[in-house]
Coordinates of C-alpha atoms in Angstrom, one line a residue:
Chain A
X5 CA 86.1 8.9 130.9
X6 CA 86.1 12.7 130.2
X7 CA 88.2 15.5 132.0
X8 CA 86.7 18.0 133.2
X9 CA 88.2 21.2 134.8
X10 CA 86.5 23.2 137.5
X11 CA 88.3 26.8 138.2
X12 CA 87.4 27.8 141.9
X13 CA 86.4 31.1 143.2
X14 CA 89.7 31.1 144.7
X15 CA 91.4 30.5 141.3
X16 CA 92.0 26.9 142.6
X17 CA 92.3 24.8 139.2
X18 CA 90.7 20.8 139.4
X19 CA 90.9 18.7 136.9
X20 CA 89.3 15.5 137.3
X21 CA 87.9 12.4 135.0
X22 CA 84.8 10.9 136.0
X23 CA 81.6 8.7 135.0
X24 CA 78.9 10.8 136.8
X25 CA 75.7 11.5 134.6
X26 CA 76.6 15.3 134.8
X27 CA 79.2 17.7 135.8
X28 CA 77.2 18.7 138.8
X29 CA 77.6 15.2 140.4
X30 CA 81.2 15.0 139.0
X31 CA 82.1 17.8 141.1
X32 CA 80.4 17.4 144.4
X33 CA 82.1 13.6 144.6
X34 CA 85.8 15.7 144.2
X35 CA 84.2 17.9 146.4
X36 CA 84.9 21.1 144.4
X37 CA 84.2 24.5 146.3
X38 CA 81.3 26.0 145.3
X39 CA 79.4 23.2 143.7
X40 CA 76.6 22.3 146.8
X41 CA 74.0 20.4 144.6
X42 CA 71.9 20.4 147.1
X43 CA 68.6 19.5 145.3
X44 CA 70.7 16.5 143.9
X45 CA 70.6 17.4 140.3
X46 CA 66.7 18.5 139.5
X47 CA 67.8 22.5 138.6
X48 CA 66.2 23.3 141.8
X49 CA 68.5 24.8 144.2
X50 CA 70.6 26.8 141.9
X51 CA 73.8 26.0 143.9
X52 CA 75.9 24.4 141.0
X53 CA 76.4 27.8 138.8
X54 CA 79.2 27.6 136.7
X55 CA 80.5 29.7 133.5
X56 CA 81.5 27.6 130.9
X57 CA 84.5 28.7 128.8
X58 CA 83.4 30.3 125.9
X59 CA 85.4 28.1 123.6
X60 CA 82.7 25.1 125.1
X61 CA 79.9 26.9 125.0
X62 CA 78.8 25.4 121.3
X63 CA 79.1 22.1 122.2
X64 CA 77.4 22.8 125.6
X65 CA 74.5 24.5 124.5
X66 CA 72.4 27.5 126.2
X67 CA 70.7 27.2 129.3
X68 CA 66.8 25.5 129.0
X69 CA 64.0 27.8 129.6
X70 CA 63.1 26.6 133.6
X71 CA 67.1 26.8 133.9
X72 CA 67.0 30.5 132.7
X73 CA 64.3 31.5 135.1
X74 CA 67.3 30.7 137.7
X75 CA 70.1 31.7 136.0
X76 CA 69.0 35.3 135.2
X77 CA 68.1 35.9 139.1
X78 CA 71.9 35.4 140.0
X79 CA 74.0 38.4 140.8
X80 CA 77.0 36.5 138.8
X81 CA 74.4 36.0 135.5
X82 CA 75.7 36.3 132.2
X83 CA 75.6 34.5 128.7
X84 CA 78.2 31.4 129.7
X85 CA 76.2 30.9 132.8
X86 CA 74.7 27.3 133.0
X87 CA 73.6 24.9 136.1
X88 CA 75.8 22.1 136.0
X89 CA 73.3 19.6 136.9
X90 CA 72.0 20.3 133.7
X91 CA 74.9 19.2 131.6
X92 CA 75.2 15.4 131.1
X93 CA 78.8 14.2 130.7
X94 CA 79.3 13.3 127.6
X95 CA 82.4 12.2 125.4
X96 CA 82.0 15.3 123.5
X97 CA 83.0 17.1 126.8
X98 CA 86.3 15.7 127.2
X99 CA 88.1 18.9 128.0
X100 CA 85.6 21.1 129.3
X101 CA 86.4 24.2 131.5
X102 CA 83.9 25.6 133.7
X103 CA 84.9 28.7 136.1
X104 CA 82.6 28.0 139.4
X105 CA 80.3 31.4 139.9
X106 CA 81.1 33.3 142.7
X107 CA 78.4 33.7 145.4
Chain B
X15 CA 47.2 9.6 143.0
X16 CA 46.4 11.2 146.8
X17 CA 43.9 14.2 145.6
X18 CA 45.3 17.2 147.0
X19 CA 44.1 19.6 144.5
X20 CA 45.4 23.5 143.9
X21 CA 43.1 25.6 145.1
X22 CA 45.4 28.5 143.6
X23 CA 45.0 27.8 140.3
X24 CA 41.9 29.7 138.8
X25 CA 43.5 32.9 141.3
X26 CA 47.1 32.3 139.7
X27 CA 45.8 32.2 135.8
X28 CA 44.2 35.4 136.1
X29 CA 45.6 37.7 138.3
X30 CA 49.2 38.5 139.8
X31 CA 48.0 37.9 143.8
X32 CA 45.0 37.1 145.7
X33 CA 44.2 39.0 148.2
X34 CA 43.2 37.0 151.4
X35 CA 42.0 38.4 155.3
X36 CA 44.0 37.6 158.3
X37 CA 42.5 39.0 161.4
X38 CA 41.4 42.1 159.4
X39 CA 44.7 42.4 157.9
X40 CA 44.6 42.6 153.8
X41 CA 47.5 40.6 152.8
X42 CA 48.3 40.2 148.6
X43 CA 49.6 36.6 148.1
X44 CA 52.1 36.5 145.5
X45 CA 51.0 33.5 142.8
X46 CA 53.2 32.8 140.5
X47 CA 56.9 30.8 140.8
X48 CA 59.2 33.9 139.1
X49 CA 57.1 36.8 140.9
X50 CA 57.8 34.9 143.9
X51 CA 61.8 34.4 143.7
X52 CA 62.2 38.1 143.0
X53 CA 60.5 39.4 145.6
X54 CA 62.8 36.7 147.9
X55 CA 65.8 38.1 146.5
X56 CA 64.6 41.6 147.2
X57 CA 65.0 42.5 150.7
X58 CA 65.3 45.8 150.8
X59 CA 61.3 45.9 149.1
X60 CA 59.9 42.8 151.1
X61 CA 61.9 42.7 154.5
X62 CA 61.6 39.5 156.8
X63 CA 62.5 41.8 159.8
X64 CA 59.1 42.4 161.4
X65 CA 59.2 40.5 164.3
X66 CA 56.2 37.6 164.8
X67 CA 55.1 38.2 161.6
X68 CA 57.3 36.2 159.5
X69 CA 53.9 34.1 159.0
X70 CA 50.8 35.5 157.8
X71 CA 48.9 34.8 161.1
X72 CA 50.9 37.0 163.7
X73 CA 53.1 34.5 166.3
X74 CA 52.4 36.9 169.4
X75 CA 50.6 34.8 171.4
X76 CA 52.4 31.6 170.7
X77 CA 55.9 33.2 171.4
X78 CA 57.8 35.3 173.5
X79 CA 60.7 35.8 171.4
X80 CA 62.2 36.8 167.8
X81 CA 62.7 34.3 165.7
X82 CA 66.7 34.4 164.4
X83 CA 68.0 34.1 162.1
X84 CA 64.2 34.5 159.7
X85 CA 63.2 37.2 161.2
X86 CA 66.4 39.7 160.1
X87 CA 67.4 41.0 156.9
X88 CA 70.9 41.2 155.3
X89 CA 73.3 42.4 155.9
X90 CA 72.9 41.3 160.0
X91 CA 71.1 37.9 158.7
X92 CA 74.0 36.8 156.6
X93 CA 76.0 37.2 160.4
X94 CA 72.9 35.6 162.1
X95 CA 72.9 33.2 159.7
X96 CA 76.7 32.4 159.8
X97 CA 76.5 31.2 163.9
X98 CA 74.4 28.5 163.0
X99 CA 75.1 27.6 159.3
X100 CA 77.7 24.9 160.4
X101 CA 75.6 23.1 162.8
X102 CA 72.9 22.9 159.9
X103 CA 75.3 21.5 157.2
X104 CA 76.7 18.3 159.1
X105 CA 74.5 16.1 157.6
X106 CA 76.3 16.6 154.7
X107 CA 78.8 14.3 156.2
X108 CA 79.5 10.7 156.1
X109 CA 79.2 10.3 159.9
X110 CA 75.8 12.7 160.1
X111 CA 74.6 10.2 157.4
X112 CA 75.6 6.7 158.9
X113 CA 73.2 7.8 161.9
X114 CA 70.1 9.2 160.7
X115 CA 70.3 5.6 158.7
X116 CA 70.7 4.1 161.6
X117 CA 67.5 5.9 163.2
X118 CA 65.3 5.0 159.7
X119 CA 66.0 2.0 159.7
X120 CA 65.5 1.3 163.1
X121 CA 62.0 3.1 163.0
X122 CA 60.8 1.1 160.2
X123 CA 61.7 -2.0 162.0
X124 CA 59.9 -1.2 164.5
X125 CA 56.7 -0.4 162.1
X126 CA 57.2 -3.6 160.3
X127 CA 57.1 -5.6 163.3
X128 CA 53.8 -3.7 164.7
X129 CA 52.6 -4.5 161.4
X130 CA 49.7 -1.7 161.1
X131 CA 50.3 2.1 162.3
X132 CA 49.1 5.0 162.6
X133 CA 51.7 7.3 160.6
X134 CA 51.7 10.6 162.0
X135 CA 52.1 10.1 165.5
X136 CA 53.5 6.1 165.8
X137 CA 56.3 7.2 162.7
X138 CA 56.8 10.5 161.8
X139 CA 56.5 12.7 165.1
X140 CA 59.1 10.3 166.7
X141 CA 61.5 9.9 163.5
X142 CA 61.3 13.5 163.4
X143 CA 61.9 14.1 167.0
X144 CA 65.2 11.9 167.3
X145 CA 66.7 13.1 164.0
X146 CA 66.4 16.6 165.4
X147 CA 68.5 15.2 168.6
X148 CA 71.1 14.8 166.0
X149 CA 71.1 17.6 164.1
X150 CA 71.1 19.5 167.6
X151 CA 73.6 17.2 169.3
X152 CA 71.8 16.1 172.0
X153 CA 71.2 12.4 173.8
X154 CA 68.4 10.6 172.1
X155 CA 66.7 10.4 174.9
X156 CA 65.8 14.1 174.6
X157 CA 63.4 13.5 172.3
X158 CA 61.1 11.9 174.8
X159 CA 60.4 15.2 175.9
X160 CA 59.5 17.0 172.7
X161 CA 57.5 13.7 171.2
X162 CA 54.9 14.6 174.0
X163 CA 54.5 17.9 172.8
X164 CA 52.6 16.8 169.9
X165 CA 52.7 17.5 166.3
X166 CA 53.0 21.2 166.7
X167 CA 55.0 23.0 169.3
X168 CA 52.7 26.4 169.0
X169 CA 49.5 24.6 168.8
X170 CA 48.6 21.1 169.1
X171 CA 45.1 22.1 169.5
X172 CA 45.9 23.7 173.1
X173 CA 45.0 27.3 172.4
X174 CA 48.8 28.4 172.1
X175 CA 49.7 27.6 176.0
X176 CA 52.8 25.2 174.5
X177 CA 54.7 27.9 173.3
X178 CA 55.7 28.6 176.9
X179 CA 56.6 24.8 177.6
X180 CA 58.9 25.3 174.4
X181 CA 60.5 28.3 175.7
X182 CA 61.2 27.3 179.6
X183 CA 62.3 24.0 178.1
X184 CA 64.8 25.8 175.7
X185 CA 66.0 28.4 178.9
X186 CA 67.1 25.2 180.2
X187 CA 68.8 23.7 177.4
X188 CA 71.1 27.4 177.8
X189 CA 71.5 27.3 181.2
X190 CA 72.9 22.9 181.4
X191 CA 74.9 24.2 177.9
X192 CA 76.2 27.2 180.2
X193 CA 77.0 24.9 183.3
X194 CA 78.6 22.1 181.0
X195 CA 79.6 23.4 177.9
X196 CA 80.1 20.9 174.4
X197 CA 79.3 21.1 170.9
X198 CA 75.6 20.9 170.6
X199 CA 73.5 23.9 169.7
X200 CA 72.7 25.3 172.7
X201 CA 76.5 25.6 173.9
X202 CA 77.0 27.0 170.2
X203 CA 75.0 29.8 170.7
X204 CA 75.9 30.0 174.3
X205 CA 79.9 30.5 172.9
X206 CA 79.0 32.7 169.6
X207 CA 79.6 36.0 168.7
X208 CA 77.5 38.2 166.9
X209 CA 79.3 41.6 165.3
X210 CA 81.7 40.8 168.0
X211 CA 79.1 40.4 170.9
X212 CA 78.1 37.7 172.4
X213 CA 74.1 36.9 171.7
X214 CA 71.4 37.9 173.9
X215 CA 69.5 35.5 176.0
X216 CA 66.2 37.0 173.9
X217 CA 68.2 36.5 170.3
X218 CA 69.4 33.0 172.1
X219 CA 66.1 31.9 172.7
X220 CA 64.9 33.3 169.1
X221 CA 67.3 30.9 167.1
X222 CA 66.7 27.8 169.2
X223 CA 62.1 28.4 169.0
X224 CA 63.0 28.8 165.3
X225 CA 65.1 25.1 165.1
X226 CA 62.1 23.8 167.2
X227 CA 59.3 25.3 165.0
X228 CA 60.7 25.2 161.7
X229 CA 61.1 21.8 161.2
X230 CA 58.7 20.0 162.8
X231 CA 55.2 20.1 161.1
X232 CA 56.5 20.0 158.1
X233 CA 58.9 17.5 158.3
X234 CA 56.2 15.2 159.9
X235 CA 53.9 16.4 156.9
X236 CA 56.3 15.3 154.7
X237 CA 57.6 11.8 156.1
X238 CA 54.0 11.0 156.0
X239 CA 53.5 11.7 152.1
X240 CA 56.2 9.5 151.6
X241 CA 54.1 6.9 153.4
X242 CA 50.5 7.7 151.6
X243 CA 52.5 8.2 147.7
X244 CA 54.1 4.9 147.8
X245 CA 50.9 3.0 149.4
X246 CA 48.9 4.8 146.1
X247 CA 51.9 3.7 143.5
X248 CA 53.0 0.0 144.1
X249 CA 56.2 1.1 141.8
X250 CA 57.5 3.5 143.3
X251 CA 59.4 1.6 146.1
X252 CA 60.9 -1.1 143.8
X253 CA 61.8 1.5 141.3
X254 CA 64.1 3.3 144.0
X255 CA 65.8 0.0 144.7
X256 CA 65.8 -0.9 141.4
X257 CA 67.8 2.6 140.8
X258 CA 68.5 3.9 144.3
X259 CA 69.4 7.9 142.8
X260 CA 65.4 7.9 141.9
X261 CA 65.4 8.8 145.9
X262 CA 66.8 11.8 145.3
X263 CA 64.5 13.2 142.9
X264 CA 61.5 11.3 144.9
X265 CA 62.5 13.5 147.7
X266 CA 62.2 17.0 145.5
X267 CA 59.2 16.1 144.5
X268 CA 57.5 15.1 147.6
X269 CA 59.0 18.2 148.6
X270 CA 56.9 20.3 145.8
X271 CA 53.4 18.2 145.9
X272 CA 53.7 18.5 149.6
X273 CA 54.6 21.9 150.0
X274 CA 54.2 21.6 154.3
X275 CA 54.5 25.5 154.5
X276 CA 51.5 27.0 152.7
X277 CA 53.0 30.5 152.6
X278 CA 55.3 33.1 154.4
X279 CA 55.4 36.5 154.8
X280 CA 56.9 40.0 154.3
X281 CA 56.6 43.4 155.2
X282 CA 57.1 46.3 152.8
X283 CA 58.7 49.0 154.3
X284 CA 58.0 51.9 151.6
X285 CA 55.3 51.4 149.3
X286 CA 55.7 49.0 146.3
X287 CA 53.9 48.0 143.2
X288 CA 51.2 45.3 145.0
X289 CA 51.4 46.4 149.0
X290 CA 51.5 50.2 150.5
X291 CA 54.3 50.8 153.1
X292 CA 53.8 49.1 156.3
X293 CA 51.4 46.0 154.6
X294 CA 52.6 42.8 154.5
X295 CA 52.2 40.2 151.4
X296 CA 52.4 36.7 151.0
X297 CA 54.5 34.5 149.0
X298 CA 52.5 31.6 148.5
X299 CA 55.4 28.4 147.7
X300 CA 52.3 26.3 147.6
X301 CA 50.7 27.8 144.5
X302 CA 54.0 28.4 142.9
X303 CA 55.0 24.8 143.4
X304 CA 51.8 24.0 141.0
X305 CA 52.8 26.6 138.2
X306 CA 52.1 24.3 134.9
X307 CA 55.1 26.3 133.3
X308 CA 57.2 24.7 135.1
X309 CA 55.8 21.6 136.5
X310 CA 53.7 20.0 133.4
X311 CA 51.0 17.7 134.9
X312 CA 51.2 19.4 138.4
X313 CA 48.9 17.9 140.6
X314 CA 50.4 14.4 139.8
X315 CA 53.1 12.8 142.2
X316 CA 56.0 12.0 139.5
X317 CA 59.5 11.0 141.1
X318 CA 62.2 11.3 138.5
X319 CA 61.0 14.8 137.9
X320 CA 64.0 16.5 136.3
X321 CA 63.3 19.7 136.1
X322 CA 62.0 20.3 139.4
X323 CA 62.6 24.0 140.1
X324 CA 60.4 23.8 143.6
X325 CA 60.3 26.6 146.4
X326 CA 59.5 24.3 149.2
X327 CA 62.3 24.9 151.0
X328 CA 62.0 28.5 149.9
X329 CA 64.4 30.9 148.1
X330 CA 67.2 33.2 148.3
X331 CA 68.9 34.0 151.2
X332 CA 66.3 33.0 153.9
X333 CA 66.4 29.3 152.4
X334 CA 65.5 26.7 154.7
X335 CA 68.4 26.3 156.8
X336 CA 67.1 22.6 158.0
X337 CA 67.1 21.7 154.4
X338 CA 70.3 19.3 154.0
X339 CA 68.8 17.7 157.4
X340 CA 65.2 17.2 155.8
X341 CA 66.8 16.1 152.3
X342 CA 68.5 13.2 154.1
X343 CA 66.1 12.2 156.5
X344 CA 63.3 11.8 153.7
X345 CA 66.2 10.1 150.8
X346 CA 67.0 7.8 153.6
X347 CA 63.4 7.1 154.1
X348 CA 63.4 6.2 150.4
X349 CA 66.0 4.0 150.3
X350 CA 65.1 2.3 153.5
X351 CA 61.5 1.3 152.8
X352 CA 62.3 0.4 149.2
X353 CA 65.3 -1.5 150.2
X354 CA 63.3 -3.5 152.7
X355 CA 61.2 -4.1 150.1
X356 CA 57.8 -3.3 152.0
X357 CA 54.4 -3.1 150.7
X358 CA 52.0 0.0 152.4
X359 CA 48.5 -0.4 152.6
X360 CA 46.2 2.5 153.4
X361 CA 43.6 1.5 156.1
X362 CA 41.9 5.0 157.1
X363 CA 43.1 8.7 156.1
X364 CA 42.2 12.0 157.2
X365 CA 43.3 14.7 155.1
X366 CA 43.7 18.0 157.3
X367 CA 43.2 21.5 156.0
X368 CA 44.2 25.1 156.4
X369 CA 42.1 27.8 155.8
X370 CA 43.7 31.2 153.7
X371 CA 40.9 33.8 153.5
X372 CA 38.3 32.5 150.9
X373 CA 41.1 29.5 150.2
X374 CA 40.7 25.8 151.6
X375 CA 43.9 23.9 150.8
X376 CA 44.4 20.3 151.5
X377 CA 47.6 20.1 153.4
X378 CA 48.9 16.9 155.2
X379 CA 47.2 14.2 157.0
X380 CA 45.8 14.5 160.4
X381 CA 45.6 10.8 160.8
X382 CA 47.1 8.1 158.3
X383 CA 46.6 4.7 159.3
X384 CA 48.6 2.2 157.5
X385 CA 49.4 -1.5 157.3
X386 CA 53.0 -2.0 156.5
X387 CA 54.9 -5.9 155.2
X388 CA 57.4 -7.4 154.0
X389 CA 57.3 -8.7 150.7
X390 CA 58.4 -12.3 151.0

């Protein structure tokens, strides 16, 4: 299973290994602050913002264009921004750091 | 398929807003989905606080109070907000959970042992009436009460006279929290502070007509799609037991193709780019919630819809507080029927419909008569 770690808006570091489909889920069953999900996963609600470390952002891949029309209305927008319902967990993720955005 | 065309479409493909006429009143509906989000996100342009007119047909005769926390704008409606923001995210816990399953599945226990129902007023008014009693935390048996005030506590084709029934019921409701205090909503806002005040009795009664109002059409609209989308699509139901997460995204998109609130409305209070200073506009969730760019095939029902980037809760900081409530009440829903493995039959349907200017749009049933088994 991958690891995955969240950094909090309150510079609280969680590292955790999961199955979930994407890192949205992953984080709301670890109940990570700042990851709501409340749409459960369908890049509706916009409450799962996260920056992804630059040094993941290649293997992560940019936002999708419905994705973007969220992203770029957030005060805390910028080119590592991504919803995290929107990235499936993959091996290829083992590793990742995402900073949760601040709201 | 249920046919519940857009009637925004031709408006939306050609032009940024449609103008429509309430009571003499020119109002500019924004159309499209991104148009729409902005202008949520920009209070200072389009402000929510104009009191009674947070819809586009004035509330003045229907209520006596401000609603709270809509009718505010930040910064006080972030603190307006805060009082009640608690209260409104306990169904995101186990416990909340564990009971509104325990209410579904109760209510469609009851509907498979009548057999045949009518859905609107034998299912959904009283589901939605005792899930309220929980999100409120009050005795079931409260819901009695507001299940004989029909499907609309404004209007429930009386001419407006229920709004006052509402609000002596909910000056009540203050008064018993006031004499014995607890934890429900009423002793809440009896107890909470407000820029270190406590509220008014008018701001009081604001926030509890809003909880009454807000949810209660349009959750009945909603429970009731369920109903008529998985009588028209014999998969549906065994696909959600077959992958119970499909409820989820079911629930999003019943959400979207429902849309129960048409539209809502702003005031602008220096001039912008599509209303003077003073006019209101519209922001019309319904139309956006059809934009093909981000729906493809939108006028069909489609429940593992993934994007689903829906305003039907709204958007931005006036987002439907009731929304975790609604969210589970209608996965439960889901789960329940398609775990009990039921089969719907339509027997009679009457779509209802809501006039906007020059508009007709389809929304929700007015009667939707159903036979309801058990797969053996």
């Amino acid at each position: 299973m991958p690891n995955i770690t969240y950094i909090t808006p309150d510079e609280e570091t969680v590292t955790i290994q999961s199955d979930e489909p994407n890192l949205m889920k992953a984080a709301k069953l670890e109940c990570v602050e700042g990851i709501d999900g409340n749409c459960g996963g369908v890049c509706s609600c916009a409450t799962c913002h996260v920056h992804v470390h630059p040094d993941w952002m290649e293997k992560v891949g940019p936002p999708g264009d419905i994705e973007l029309t969220l992203l770029e209305l957030e005060d805390d927008f910028d080119e590592t921004s991504r919803l995290c319902c929107q990235i499936p967990l993959t091996p290829e993720l083992d590793g990742i750091v995402v900073r949760v955005a601040d709201r | 398929m249920i046919s519940t065309p857009d009637p925004f479409r031709e408006a939306r493909e050609t032009s940024l807003t449609l103008p429509v006429d309430v009571n003499g009143e020119t109002i500019p509906l924004l159309l499209r989905m991104q148009d729409i989000r902005k202008a949520c996100k920009n209070t200072g342009d389009f402000s929510s606080a104009n009191p009674f007119h947070i819809t586009l047909e004035p509330e003045t005769r229907v209520r006596s109070y401000r609603q709270f926390p809509i009718e505010s704008d930040p910064p006080e409606h972030t603190d307006y907000r805060a009082i009640v923001e608690p209260l409104f995210r306990r169904p995101e816990q186990p416990a909340y959970a564990a009971r509104i399953e325990e209410l579904v599945r109760r209510a469609v226990t009851a509907a498979l042992e009548a057999g045949e129902l009518e859905v609107v007023r034998d299912f959904a008014l009283p589901l939605q009436s005792r899930a309220l009693t929980l999100l409120l935390g009050l005795p079931e048996s409260e819901a009695e009460t507001w299940i004989s005030w029909g499907v609309h506590v404004f209007h429930d084709g009386d001419g407006g006279q229920k709004g006052k029934v509402l609000e002596a019921y909910t000056a009540a409701q203050f008064e018993r929290a006031a004499r014995e205090p607890g934890e429900d909503f009423f002793s809440v806002l009896n107890q909470a502070r407000f820029q270190g005040r406590p509220l008014s009795f008018e701001e009081k009664q604001g926030f509890a007509n809003l909880a009454f109002a807000g949810g209660r059409d349009t959750v009945i609209g909603t429970v009731t799609r369920i109903f008529a989308e998985a009588a028209n699509d014999p998969k549906l139901l065994p696909g959600i037991r077959a992958t119970p997460d499909l409820a989820d995204s079911a629930v999003e998109e019943i959400v979207r193709i429902t849309t129960p609130l048409t539209a809502i409305s702003r005031t602008c209070p220096h001039d912008t780019a599509v209303q003077k200073a003073g006019g209101r506009i519209g922001l019309c969730w319904a139309s956006a919630n059809r934009e093909e760019r981000f729906f493809p095939e939108p006028d069909r029902f489609q429940a593992d819809r993934n994007p689903n980037p829906h305003v039907g809760f709204g958007f931005g900081p006036h987002n439907c507080l009731g929304a975790p409530h609604a969210r589970l009440l209608l996965r439960t829903l889901f789960r329940i029927l398609a775990e009990q493995d039921v089969t719907l039959r339509i027997q009679t349907q009457e779509l209802q419909f809501e006039q906007l200017g020059t508009v007709t749009r389809p929304n929700g049933f007015q009667r939707l008569r159903i036979k309801i088994t058990k797969q053996l």
